[in-house]
mmCIF file of C-alpha atoms in Angstrom:
data_model
loop_
_atom_site.group_PDB
_atom_site.id
_atom_site.type_symbol
_atom_site.label_atom_id
_atom_site.label_comp_id
_atom_site.label_asym_id
_atom_site.label_seq_id
_atom_site.Cartn_x
_atom_site.Cartn_y
_atom_site.Cartn_z
ATOM 1 C CA UNK A 1 268.986 204.664 -148.199
ATOM 2 C CA UNK A 2 268.332 200.632 -146.974
ATOM 3 C CA UNK A 3 267.743 201.212 -143.339
ATOM 4 C CA UNK A 4 264.899 203.404 -145.263
ATOM 5 C CA UNK A 5 263.491 201.300 -147.691
ATOM 6 C CA UNK A 6 263.142 198.500 -144.892
ATOM 7 C CA UNK A 7 261.261 201.289 -142.876
ATOM 8 C CA UNK A 8 257.758 201.886 -145.483
ATOM 9 C CA UNK A 9 258.190 197.612 -145.949
ATOM 10 C CA UNK A 10 256.967 196.985 -142.649
ATOM 11 C CA UNK A 11 254.772 200.072 -142.507
ATOM 12 C CA UNK A 12 252.905 198.966 -146.096
ATOM 13 C CA UNK A 13 252.913 195.530 -144.342
ATOM 14 C CA UNK A 14 250.962 196.395 -141.197
ATOM 15 C CA UNK A 15 248.453 198.557 -142.796
ATOM 16 C CA UNK A 16 247.425 195.812 -144.703
ATOM 17 C CA UNK A 17 247.112 193.846 -142.031
ATOM 18 C CA UNK A 18 245.032 195.850 -139.773
ATOM 19 C CA UNK A 19 242.789 196.238 -143.586
ATOM 20 C CA UNK A 20 242.472 192.474 -143.177
ATOM 21 C CA UNK A 21 241.717 192.873 -139.736
ATOM 22 C CA UNK A 22 239.041 195.115 -139.918
ATOM 23 C CA UNK A 23 237.244 193.899 -142.996
ATOM 24 C CA UNK A 24 236.372 190.369 -141.014
ATOM 25 C CA UNK A 25 235.345 192.289 -137.981
ATOM 26 C CA UNK A 26 233.039 194.193 -140.632
ATOM 27 C CA UNK A 27 231.713 191.059 -141.819
ATOM 28 C CA UNK A 28 231.149 189.333 -138.795
ATOM 29 C CA UNK A 29 229.087 192.218 -137.016
ATOM 30 C CA UNK A 30 227.317 192.926 -141.027
ATOM 31 C CA UNK A 31 223.038 194.007 -139.475
ATOM 32 C CA UNK A 32 221.096 190.619 -140.234
ATOM 33 C CA UNK A 33 217.282 191.706 -140.521
ATOM 34 C CA UNK A 34 214.497 188.589 -140.153
ATOM 35 C CA UNK A 35 212.271 188.889 -141.972
ATOM 36 C CA UNK A 36 208.895 186.989 -143.019
ATOM 37 C CA UNK A 37 208.143 187.116 -146.539
ATOM 38 C CA UNK A 38 205.093 186.350 -149.082
ATOM 39 C CA UNK A 39 205.864 184.646 -152.228
ATOM 40 C CA UNK A 40 203.877 186.473 -155.029
ATOM 41 C CA UNK A 41 201.480 184.836 -157.645
ATOM 42 C CA UNK A 42 199.300 185.926 -159.990
ATOM 43 C CA UNK A 43 195.596 185.202 -159.517
ATOM 44 C CA UNK A 44 191.879 185.557 -160.058
ATOM 45 C CA UNK A 45 189.589 187.774 -157.877
ATOM 46 C CA UNK A 46 186.182 189.233 -157.693
ATOM 47 C CA UNK A 47 185.768 192.538 -157.895
ATOM 48 C CA UNK A 48 184.000 194.563 -155.530
ATOM 49 C CA UNK A 49 183.286 198.139 -155.526
ATOM 50 C CA UNK A 50 182.422 199.348 -152.068
ATOM 51 C CA UNK A 51 180.661 202.186 -150.977
ATOM 52 C CA UNK A 52 178.475 203.585 -148.199
ATOM 53 C CA UNK A 53 175.174 205.000 -148.224
ATOM 54 C CA UNK A 54 171.741 206.415 -146.371
ATOM 55 C CA UNK A 55 168.160 204.938 -146.206
ATOM 56 C CA UNK A 56 166.331 207.060 -147.361
ATOM 57 C CA UNK A 57 162.230 207.754 -148.334
ATOM 58 C CA UNK A 58 161.886 206.410 -151.534
ATOM 59 C CA UNK A 59 159.794 209.353 -152.740
ATOM 60 C CA UNK A 60 159.892 212.866 -150.640
ATOM 61 C CA UNK A 61 157.019 215.783 -151.918
ATOM 62 C CA UNK A 62 157.567 219.097 -151.022
ATOM 63 C CA UNK A 63 153.548 220.284 -151.183
ATOM 64 C CA UNK A 64 152.441 223.958 -151.972
ATOM 65 C CA UNK A 65 149.377 226.049 -152.475
ATOM 66 C CA UNK A 66 149.163 227.050 -155.913
ATOM 67 C CA UNK A 67 147.304 230.270 -154.428
ATOM 68 C CA UNK A 68 148.443 232.466 -151.857
ATOM 69 C CA UNK A 69 146.259 232.878 -148.762
ATOM 70 C CA UNK A 70 145.983 232.628 -144.588
ATOM 71 C CA UNK A 71 146.544 229.660 -143.199
ATOM 72 C CA UNK A 72 143.095 228.411 -141.681
ATOM 73 C CA UNK A 73 143.788 224.833 -140.120
ATOM 74 C CA UNK A 74 146.866 222.826 -139.886
ATOM 75 C CA UNK A 75 145.201 218.848 -139.096
ATOM 76 C CA UNK A 76 148.910 217.093 -139.125
ATOM 77 C CA UNK A 77 152.133 217.097 -136.761
ATOM 78 C CA UNK A 78 155.868 215.779 -137.778
ATOM 79 C CA UNK A 79 155.574 211.814 -137.927
ATOM 80 C CA UNK A 80 151.758 211.850 -138.435
ATOM 81 C CA UNK A 81 151.110 209.319 -140.615
ATOM 82 C CA UNK A 82 148.834 209.674 -143.611
ATOM 83 C CA UNK A 83 146.815 208.362 -146.387
ATOM 84 C CA UNK A 84 146.701 209.415 -150.000
ATOM 85 C CA UNK A 85 143.498 211.891 -149.745
ATOM 86 C CA UNK A 86 144.008 213.445 -146.016
ATOM 87 C CA UNK A 87 143.806 216.878 -145.291
ATOM 88 C CA UNK A 88 146.548 218.047 -144.236
ATOM 89 C CA UNK A 89 146.494 222.196 -144.880
ATOM 90 C CA UNK A 90 143.438 224.433 -145.405
ATOM 91 C CA UNK A 91 143.508 228.262 -146.403
ATOM 92 C CA UNK A 92 140.917 230.749 -145.046
ATOM 93 C CA UNK A 93 137.723 230.815 -147.826
ATOM 94 C CA UNK A 94 136.048 233.412 -147.334
ATOM 95 C CA UNK A 95 136.770 235.560 -150.635
ATOM 96 C CA UNK A 96 136.758 232.098 -152.736
ATOM 97 C CA UNK A 97 133.836 231.226 -151.658
ATOM 98 C CA UNK A 98 132.357 234.303 -152.104
ATOM 99 C CA UNK A 99 134.185 234.630 -155.357
ATOM 100 C CA UNK A 100 132.812 230.945 -156.610
ATOM 101 C CA UNK A 101 129.007 231.846 -155.707
ATOM 102 C CA UNK A 102 129.397 235.595 -157.851
ATOM 103 C CA UNK A 103 130.930 233.568 -160.261
ATOM 104 C CA UNK A 104 127.713 230.818 -160.258
ATOM 105 C CA UNK A 105 125.675 233.675 -160.757
ATOM 106 C CA UNK A 106 127.359 235.478 -163.354
ATOM 107 C CA UNK A 107 127.153 231.804 -164.984
ATOM 108 C CA UNK A 108 123.348 231.532 -164.272
ATOM 109 C CA UNK A 109 122.519 234.953 -165.357
ATOM 110 C CA UNK A 110 124.355 234.513 -168.695
ATOM 111 C CA UNK A 111 122.516 231.317 -169.492
ATOM 112 C CA UNK A 112 119.201 233.159 -168.558
ATOM 113 C CA UNK A 113 119.288 235.860 -170.696
ATOM 114 C CA UNK A 114 121.104 233.567 -173.740
ATOM 115 C CA UNK A 115 117.619 231.232 -173.757
ATOM 116 C CA UNK A 116 115.924 234.694 -173.228
ATOM 117 C CA UNK A 117 117.262 235.875 -176.235
ATOM 118 C CA UNK A 118 116.815 232.440 -178.309
ATOM 119 C CA UNK A 119 112.679 232.440 -176.433
ATOM 120 C CA UNK A 120 111.937 236.071 -176.523
ATOM 121 C CA UNK A 121 111.687 237.778 -173.724
ATOM 122 C CA UNK A 122 108.755 238.396 -171.628
ATOM 123 C CA UNK A 123 108.069 240.946 -168.565
ATOM 124 C CA UNK A 124 109.299 238.459 -166.501
ATOM 125 C CA UNK A 125 112.453 238.656 -168.436
ATOM 126 C CA UNK A 126 112.773 242.108 -167.967
ATOM 127 C CA UNK A 127 112.100 242.537 -164.751
ATOM 128 C CA UNK A 128 115.054 239.641 -164.033
ATOM 129 C CA UNK A 129 117.263 241.750 -166.185
ATOM 130 C CA UNK A 130 116.783 244.948 -164.289
ATOM 131 C CA UNK A 131 117.453 242.332 -160.703
ATOM 132 C CA UNK A 132 120.892 240.935 -162.314
ATOM 133 C CA UNK A 133 121.691 244.851 -162.898
ATOM 134 C CA UNK A 134 121.451 245.262 -159.332
ATOM 135 C CA UNK A 135 123.122 242.391 -158.413
ATOM 136 C CA UNK A 136 125.683 243.496 -160.551
ATOM 137 C CA UNK A 137 125.875 246.779 -159.289
ATOM 138 C CA UNK A 138 126.185 245.819 -155.748
ATOM 139 C CA UNK A 139 129.072 243.215 -156.064
ATOM 140 C CA UNK A 140 130.620 246.036 -158.205
ATOM 141 C CA UNK A 141 130.255 248.835 -154.741
ATOM 142 C CA UNK A 142 131.409 245.668 -152.675
ATOM 143 C CA UNK A 143 134.884 245.335 -154.932
ATOM 144 C CA UNK A 144 135.269 248.808 -155.129
ATOM 145 C CA UNK A 145 135.154 249.757 -151.056
ATOM 146 C CA UNK A 146 137.205 246.249 -150.803
ATOM 147 C CA UNK A 147 139.888 248.076 -152.735
ATOM 148 C CA UNK A 148 139.891 251.369 -151.380
ATOM 149 C CA UNK A 149 140.481 249.222 -147.780
ATOM 150 C CA UNK A 150 143.493 247.133 -149.153
ATOM 151 C CA UNK A 151 144.963 250.420 -150.954
ATOM 152 C CA UNK A 152 144.744 252.542 -148.081
ATOM 153 C CA UNK A 153 146.259 250.013 -146.751
ATOM 154 C CA UNK A 154 148.619 249.092 -148.559
ATOM 155 C CA UNK A 155 149.731 252.823 -148.672
ATOM 156 C CA UNK A 156 150.812 252.817 -144.708
ATOM 157 C CA UNK A 157 152.744 249.683 -145.594
ATOM 158 C CA UNK A 158 150.270 246.798 -143.390
ATOM 159 C CA UNK A 159 149.332 245.262 -146.594
ATOM 160 C CA UNK A 160 151.192 243.425 -149.335
ATOM 161 C CA UNK A 161 151.487 243.897 -152.657
ATOM 162 C CA UNK A 162 149.798 240.995 -153.549
ATOM 163 C CA UNK A 163 146.852 242.026 -152.019
ATOM 164 C CA UNK A 164 146.450 245.123 -153.814
ATOM 165 C CA UNK A 165 146.911 243.970 -156.719
ATOM 166 C CA UNK A 166 144.148 240.814 -156.211
ATOM 167 C CA UNK A 167 141.572 243.654 -154.624
ATOM 168 C CA UNK A 168 142.012 245.784 -157.529
ATOM 169 C CA UNK A 169 141.940 242.782 -160.407
ATOM 170 C CA UNK A 170 138.734 242.082 -158.733
ATOM 171 C CA UNK A 171 137.289 245.750 -158.969
ATOM 172 C CA UNK A 172 137.639 246.021 -162.756
ATOM 173 C CA UNK A 173 136.255 241.702 -162.906
ATOM 174 C CA UNK A 174 132.840 243.280 -161.223
ATOM 175 C CA UNK A 175 133.047 246.455 -163.156
ATOM 176 C CA UNK A 176 132.957 244.165 -166.456
ATOM 177 C CA UNK A 177 130.297 241.699 -165.251
ATOM 178 C CA UNK A 178 128.123 245.134 -164.232
ATOM 179 C CA UNK A 179 128.650 246.514 -168.475
ATOM 180 C CA UNK A 180 128.058 242.987 -169.156
ATOM 181 C CA UNK A 181 124.434 242.589 -167.336
ATOM 182 C CA UNK A 182 123.598 246.223 -168.411
ATOM 183 C CA UNK A 183 124.292 244.804 -171.681
ATOM 184 C CA UNK A 184 121.793 242.326 -171.471
ATOM 185 C CA UNK A 185 119.127 244.680 -170.422
ATOM 186 C CA UNK A 186 119.419 246.401 -172.633
ATOM 187 C CA UNK A 187 119.440 243.765 -175.342
ATOM 188 C CA UNK A 188 116.232 242.266 -173.587
ATOM 189 C CA UNK A 189 114.312 245.450 -173.778
ATOM 190 C CA UNK A 190 115.051 245.585 -177.413
ATOM 191 C CA UNK A 191 114.828 241.880 -178.138
ATOM 192 C CA UNK A 192 117.827 240.158 -179.578
ATOM 193 C CA UNK A 193 118.714 239.507 -183.391
ATOM 194 C CA UNK A 194 120.935 236.426 -184.931
ATOM 195 C CA UNK A 195 123.855 238.164 -183.955
ATOM 196 C CA UNK A 196 123.758 239.262 -180.269
ATOM 197 C CA UNK A 197 122.200 235.416 -179.526
ATOM 198 C CA UNK A 198 125.501 234.104 -181.130
ATOM 199 C CA UNK A 199 127.505 236.836 -178.087
ATOM 200 C CA UNK A 200 125.627 235.902 -175.067
ATOM 201 C CA UNK A 201 126.036 232.406 -175.698
ATOM 202 C CA UNK A 202 129.730 233.609 -176.220
ATOM 203 C CA UNK A 203 129.226 235.221 -172.793
ATOM 204 C CA UNK A 204 127.712 232.194 -171.392
ATOM 205 C CA UNK A 205 130.974 230.444 -172.232
ATOM 206 C CA UNK A 206 133.491 232.914 -170.754
ATOM 207 C CA UNK A 207 131.225 233.208 -167.626
ATOM 208 C CA UNK A 208 131.508 229.286 -167.122
ATOM 209 C CA UNK A 209 135.179 229.487 -167.385
ATOM 210 C CA UNK A 210 135.324 231.821 -164.964
ATOM 211 C CA UNK A 211 133.207 229.875 -162.787
ATOM 212 C CA UNK A 212 135.245 226.588 -163.706
ATOM 213 C CA UNK A 213 138.465 228.927 -162.661
ATOM 214 C CA UNK A 214 137.167 229.718 -159.189
ATOM 215 C CA UNK A 215 135.485 226.482 -158.285
ATOM 216 C CA UNK A 216 139.465 224.834 -158.952
ATOM 217 C CA UNK A 217 140.787 227.965 -156.312
ATOM 218 C CA UNK A 218 138.210 227.102 -153.812
ATOM 219 C CA UNK A 219 139.434 222.837 -154.512
ATOM 220 C CA UNK A 220 143.004 224.753 -154.130
ATOM 221 C CA UNK A 221 142.564 225.525 -150.912
ATOM 222 C CA UNK A 222 142.556 222.902 -149.133
ATOM 223 C CA UNK A 223 145.509 220.960 -149.560
ATOM 224 C CA UNK A 224 145.294 216.357 -149.516
ATOM 225 C CA UNK A 225 147.777 214.329 -149.441
ATOM 226 C CA UNK A 226 148.619 212.410 -152.797
ATOM 227 C CA UNK A 227 150.885 209.425 -151.304
ATOM 228 C CA UNK A 228 150.294 207.402 -148.670
ATOM 229 C CA UNK A 229 153.790 208.009 -145.881
ATOM 230 C CA UNK A 230 155.022 209.942 -142.700
ATOM 231 C CA UNK A 231 155.059 214.091 -142.646
ATOM 232 C CA UNK A 232 158.309 214.760 -142.437
ATOM 233 C CA UNK A 233 157.442 218.694 -142.421
ATOM 234 C CA UNK A 234 155.315 220.977 -140.986
ATOM 235 C CA UNK A 235 156.447 224.550 -142.044
ATOM 236 C CA UNK A 236 153.889 226.933 -141.044
ATOM 237 C CA UNK A 237 151.509 227.785 -138.729
ATOM 238 C CA UNK A 238 147.523 228.693 -138.436
ATOM 239 C CA UNK A 239 147.272 232.394 -138.938
ATOM 240 C CA UNK A 240 150.117 232.856 -141.355
ATOM 241 C CA UNK A 241 149.936 233.967 -144.770
ATOM 242 C CA UNK A 242 151.067 231.224 -147.411
ATOM 243 C CA UNK A 243 151.963 231.899 -150.961
ATOM 244 C CA UNK A 244 151.643 230.627 -153.726
ATOM 245 C CA UNK A 245 154.601 227.859 -154.370
ATOM 246 C CA UNK A 246 155.965 227.816 -151.352
ATOM 247 C CA UNK A 247 156.407 224.659 -149.045
ATOM 248 C CA UNK A 248 154.172 224.438 -146.667
ATOM 249 C CA UNK A 249 154.280 220.212 -146.167
ATOM 250 C CA UNK A 250 157.115 218.291 -146.891
ATOM 251 C CA UNK A 251 155.903 214.279 -147.071
ATOM 252 C CA UNK A 252 158.067 211.100 -147.618
ATOM 253 C CA UNK A 253 156.859 207.480 -148.810
ATOM 254 C CA UNK A 254 156.995 204.537 -146.240
ATOM 255 C CA UNK A 255 158.696 202.544 -148.339
ATOM 256 C CA UNK A 256 162.676 203.209 -148.827
ATOM 257 C CA UNK A 257 165.533 203.329 -150.913
ATOM 258 C CA UNK A 258 169.615 203.327 -150.300
ATOM 259 C CA UNK A 259 170.613 206.322 -151.887
ATOM 260 C CA UNK A 260 174.914 206.166 -153.014
ATOM 261 C CA UNK A 261 176.929 208.324 -154.654
ATOM 262 C CA UNK A 262 179.429 206.868 -156.922
ATOM 263 C CA UNK A 263 182.811 208.846 -158.839
ATOM 264 C CA UNK A 264 182.167 209.251 -162.666
ATOM 265 C CA UNK A 265 185.522 206.966 -163.125
ATOM 266 C CA UNK A 266 183.101 203.884 -161.967
ATOM 267 C CA UNK A 267 179.805 205.324 -164.254
ATOM 268 C CA UNK A 268 182.037 202.718 -166.957
ATOM 269 C CA UNK A 269 182.072 199.571 -164.615
ATOM 270 C CA UNK A 270 178.884 199.990 -162.848
ATOM 271 C CA UNK A 271 175.547 199.357 -164.871
ATOM 272 C CA UNK A 272 171.723 199.010 -163.878
ATOM 273 C CA UNK A 273 172.347 195.152 -164.209
ATOM 274 C CA UNK A 274 174.751 195.019 -161.773
ATOM 275 C CA UNK A 275 175.016 192.741 -158.790
ATOM 276 C CA UNK A 276 174.479 194.677 -155.489
ATOM 277 C CA UNK A 277 175.202 193.264 -151.794
ATOM 278 C CA UNK A 278 173.742 195.510 -148.517
ATOM 279 C CA UNK A 279 175.706 195.093 -145.733
ATOM 280 C CA UNK A 280 174.200 196.557 -142.376
ATOM 281 C CA UNK A 281 175.789 194.669 -139.041
ATOM 282 C CA UNK A 282 175.849 191.171 -139.080
ATOM 283 C CA UNK A 283 172.783 190.831 -141.834
ATOM 284 C CA UNK A 284 173.637 190.845 -146.411
ATOM 285 C CA UNK A 285 171.263 191.008 -148.819
ATOM 286 C CA UNK A 286 171.550 190.650 -152.671
ATOM 287 C CA UNK A 287 169.355 193.811 -153.567
ATOM 288 C CA UNK A 288 169.605 195.394 -157.430
ATOM 289 C CA UNK A 289 170.401 198.863 -158.601
ATOM 290 C CA UNK A 290 166.681 200.578 -159.417
ATOM 291 C CA UNK A 291 168.271 204.658 -161.135
ATOM 292 C CA UNK A 292 171.224 205.476 -162.056
ATOM 293 C CA UNK A 293 171.347 209.827 -162.216
ATOM 294 C CA UNK A 294 172.280 211.607 -165.887
ATOM 295 C CA UNK A 295 174.165 214.512 -163.826
ATOM 296 C CA UNK A 296 176.402 214.517 -161.017
ATOM 297 C CA UNK A 297 175.793 216.345 -157.300
ATOM 298 C CA UNK A 298 176.339 219.802 -157.821
ATOM 299 C CA UNK A 299 177.884 219.826 -154.078
ATOM 300 C CA UNK A 300 179.747 216.602 -154.243
ATOM 301 C CA UNK A 301 180.419 216.276 -157.952
ATOM 302 C CA UNK A 302 179.019 212.319 -157.347
ATOM 303 C CA UNK A 303 176.262 210.357 -159.424
ATOM 304 C CA UNK A 304 173.350 209.043 -157.557
ATOM 305 C CA UNK A 305 172.643 205.409 -157.076
ATOM 306 C CA UNK A 306 169.580 204.542 -155.766
ATOM 307 C CA UNK A 307 168.742 200.604 -154.488
ATOM 308 C CA UNK A 308 165.953 199.082 -153.366
ATOM 309 C CA UNK A 309 166.381 198.213 -149.664
ATOM 310 C CA UNK A 310 162.937 195.903 -149.641
ATOM 311 C CA UNK A 311 164.233 193.730 -146.751
ATOM 312 C CA UNK A 312 165.666 195.974 -145.119
ATOM 313 C CA UNK A 313 164.163 197.627 -142.249
ATOM 314 C CA UNK A 314 166.127 200.388 -141.138
ATOM 315 C CA UNK A 315 165.849 204.030 -140.075
ATOM 316 C CA UNK A 316 165.453 206.901 -142.240
ATOM 317 C CA UNK A 317 168.793 208.393 -142.660
ATOM 318 C CA UNK A 318 170.721 205.652 -141.582
ATOM 319 C CA UNK A 319 173.929 204.513 -143.491
ATOM 320 C CA UNK A 320 174.714 200.776 -145.039
ATOM 321 C CA UNK A 321 177.314 198.924 -147.064
ATOM 322 C CA UNK A 322 177.072 198.681 -150.376
ATOM 323 C CA UNK A 323 178.836 195.925 -152.634
ATOM 324 C CA UNK A 324 179.085 196.468 -155.749
ATOM 325 C CA UNK A 325 180.196 193.270 -157.892
ATOM 326 C CA UNK A 326 182.122 193.689 -161.097
ATOM 327 C CA UNK A 327 182.834 190.524 -161.968
ATOM 328 C CA UNK A 328 186.489 188.844 -162.052
ATOM 329 C CA UNK A 329 190.098 190.060 -162.843
ATOM 330 C CA UNK A 330 192.548 188.567 -162.839
ATOM 331 C CA UNK A 331 196.234 189.872 -161.294
ATOM 332 C CA UNK A 332 199.306 190.275 -158.626
ATOM 333 C CA UNK A 333 197.891 190.942 -155.165
ATOM 334 C CA UNK A 334 199.770 191.777 -152.013
ATOM 335 C CA UNK A 335 199.200 193.440 -148.807
ATOM 336 C CA UNK A 336 198.802 197.254 -148.266
ATOM 337 C CA UNK A 337 201.272 196.842 -145.485
ATOM 338 C CA UNK A 338 204.429 195.635 -147.428
ATOM 339 C CA UNK A 339 203.735 199.212 -149.692
ATOM 340 C CA UNK A 340 206.123 202.132 -148.619
ATOM 341 C CA UNK A 341 205.668 205.149 -150.242
ATOM 342 C CA UNK A 342 208.429 207.625 -150.403
ATOM 343 C CA UNK A 343 207.167 209.842 -153.486
ATOM 344 C CA UNK A 344 206.975 206.691 -155.083
ATOM 345 C CA UNK A 345 205.245 203.235 -154.235
ATOM 346 C CA UNK A 346 207.884 200.676 -153.520
ATOM 347 C CA UNK A 347 208.387 197.149 -151.940
ATOM 348 C CA UNK A 348 211.179 194.779 -150.823
ATOM 349 C CA UNK A 349 211.940 192.062 -152.662
ATOM 350 C CA UNK A 350 214.264 189.367 -151.860
ATOM 351 C CA UNK A 351 217.637 188.523 -153.712
ATOM 352 C CA UNK A 352 220.612 186.580 -152.650
ATOM 353 C CA UNK A 353 219.702 187.130 -148.938
ATOM 354 C CA UNK A 354 219.331 190.715 -149.551
ATOM 355 C CA UNK A 355 216.344 193.568 -149.761
ATOM 356 C CA UNK A 356 215.908 194.428 -153.062
ATOM 357 C CA UNK A 357 213.603 197.855 -154.050
ATOM 358 C CA UNK A 358 210.985 197.623 -156.724
ATOM 359 C CA UNK A 359 208.768 199.957 -157.786
ATOM 360 C CA UNK A 360 205.402 199.416 -158.207
ATOM 361 C CA UNK A 361 202.041 200.761 -159.664
ATOM 362 C CA UNK A 362 198.440 200.792 -157.154
ATOM 363 C CA UNK A 363 196.000 200.038 -160.004
ATOM 364 C CA UNK A 364 193.365 199.007 -157.207
ATOM 365 C CA UNK A 365 192.554 198.621 -153.546
ATOM 366 C CA UNK A 366 190.366 195.703 -152.361
ATOM 367 C CA UNK A 367 189.954 195.593 -147.865
ATOM 368 C CA UNK A 368 193.627 194.958 -146.738
ATOM 369 C CA UNK A 369 194.678 194.261 -150.353
ATOM 370 C CA UNK A 370 195.741 195.949 -153.663
ATOM 371 C CA UNK A 371 195.907 195.207 -157.100
ATOM 372 C CA UNK A 372 199.926 196.156 -158.367
ATOM 373 C CA UNK A 373 202.145 196.179 -161.422
ATOM 374 C CA UNK A 374 205.565 196.034 -161.379
ATOM 375 C CA UNK A 375 206.077 192.800 -159.686
ATOM 376 C CA UNK A 376 206.654 189.000 -160.756
ATOM 377 C CA UNK A 377 205.412 185.682 -160.448
ATOM 378 C CA UNK A 378 207.736 184.192 -157.798
ATOM 379 C CA UNK A 379 209.002 187.058 -156.075
ATOM 380 C CA UNK A 380 209.198 186.967 -152.404
ATOM 381 C CA UNK A 381 207.948 190.397 -151.001
ATOM 382 C CA UNK A 382 208.761 191.183 -147.621
ATOM 383 C CA UNK A 383 205.937 191.678 -145.224
ATOM 384 C CA UNK A 384 207.324 192.669 -142.386
ATOM 385 C CA UNK A 385 210.193 194.390 -140.631
ATOM 386 C CA UNK A 386 210.169 196.549 -143.716
ATOM 387 C CA UNK A 387 210.524 199.703 -141.452
ATOM 388 C CA UNK A 388 214.642 198.593 -140.587
ATOM 389 C CA UNK A 389 214.836 197.568 -143.922
ATOM 390 C CA UNK A 390 217.632 199.490 -146.367
ATOM 391 C CA UNK A 391 218.325 198.431 -149.966
ATOM 392 C CA UNK A 392 220.589 196.004 -149.792
ATOM 393 C CA UNK A 393 220.662 194.865 -146.105
ATOM 394 C CA UNK A 394 220.851 190.938 -145.350
ATOM 395 C CA UNK A 395 218.146 190.136 -144.608
ATOM 396 C CA UNK A 396 217.560 186.362 -143.134
ATOM 397 C CA UNK A 397 213.772 184.584 -143.915
ATOM 398 C CA UNK A 398 212.146 182.945 -141.020
ATOM 399 C CA UNK A 399 208.287 182.667 -142.743
ATOM 400 C CA UNK A 400 207.504 182.318 -146.124
ATOM 401 C CA UNK A 401 203.612 182.482 -146.934
ATOM 402 C CA UNK A 402 202.502 180.952 -150.165
ATOM 403 C CA UNK A 403 199.197 181.980 -150.510
ATOM 404 C CA UNK A 404 195.655 180.448 -150.409
ATOM 405 C CA UNK A 405 195.737 180.581 -154.426
ATOM 406 C CA UNK A 406 199.730 179.397 -154.807
#
């Protein structure tokens, strides 16, 4: 029995001795990671929002005709420099000239009949009224023949519905003119009363309105540049049919702006008075905001900012850096390279020669730094060797960065 107790005592002693020896070995072989650290401090920094902008024309105009017709001549090509008032494209004016001349004749006839009715008709007046009826009959017959031709082509599918409807309208107008001429002839022959003179006055105004309309159509058959600038696109060719309202020429101004897309969350920080700096290669320019769009782009959801770029001579489409100055803000700024993430942003700091994990929140990012919360003034932030660290690892500091503002 005494031998068994002695044996148990010896075994326990050996186990205890072995445990102490292993602990001393573990302490001697524990991993020590050399690291560099940055002493955290709260600093005042200039807040800058950085974006990429695109150089664009200050004004782009899509030009179209108010009336449809066949393209007679295209006088410019893509890239041409144009001045305000330069003729760009013209429609065929044959039918328009005819319509204007006819409307002018109808106006002159209405004026003459009004004056005759006011002054009393002579034999010459009666004869002129007859001739006006003949002229109106000729115009009506011409319009009717043209309508029948267009109608036949429309039924065969070689004429547009627009051409058919226009020819039909012309017949109705010429029929109305003929009716008016015959009424005037009858009035001249029997003499005019006060009511008739008043009616003739109204007919004069109606004829004048028709003439002005036809004259404006003739003017609108010539497309002129509304601005000084450059032809961006030519969307038509001679001989083609141009529809009313469809762009045929795109002209842009020579003045440049920079377009920048800004998210909605930034609108509260950036106003029309915000200072702006433009950067291209190694050049920098101070600029200003010209306009902020009221609604976002339907595709990107960003709000367009137009930035002046009078000093920047870059081609359309060039990319530039745009910096919005948002004032200063106090906070803790650390290198982005020191931040790790395993689903939560965190960093390692030093506490009693050990690596300690601290969870942080990234508030904003500026270039290679981030403004964060979750750290305190004086914390020693580990900035190197972090990929080899785990919480509780023993470390040795090989370098301390106190920062430029500490």
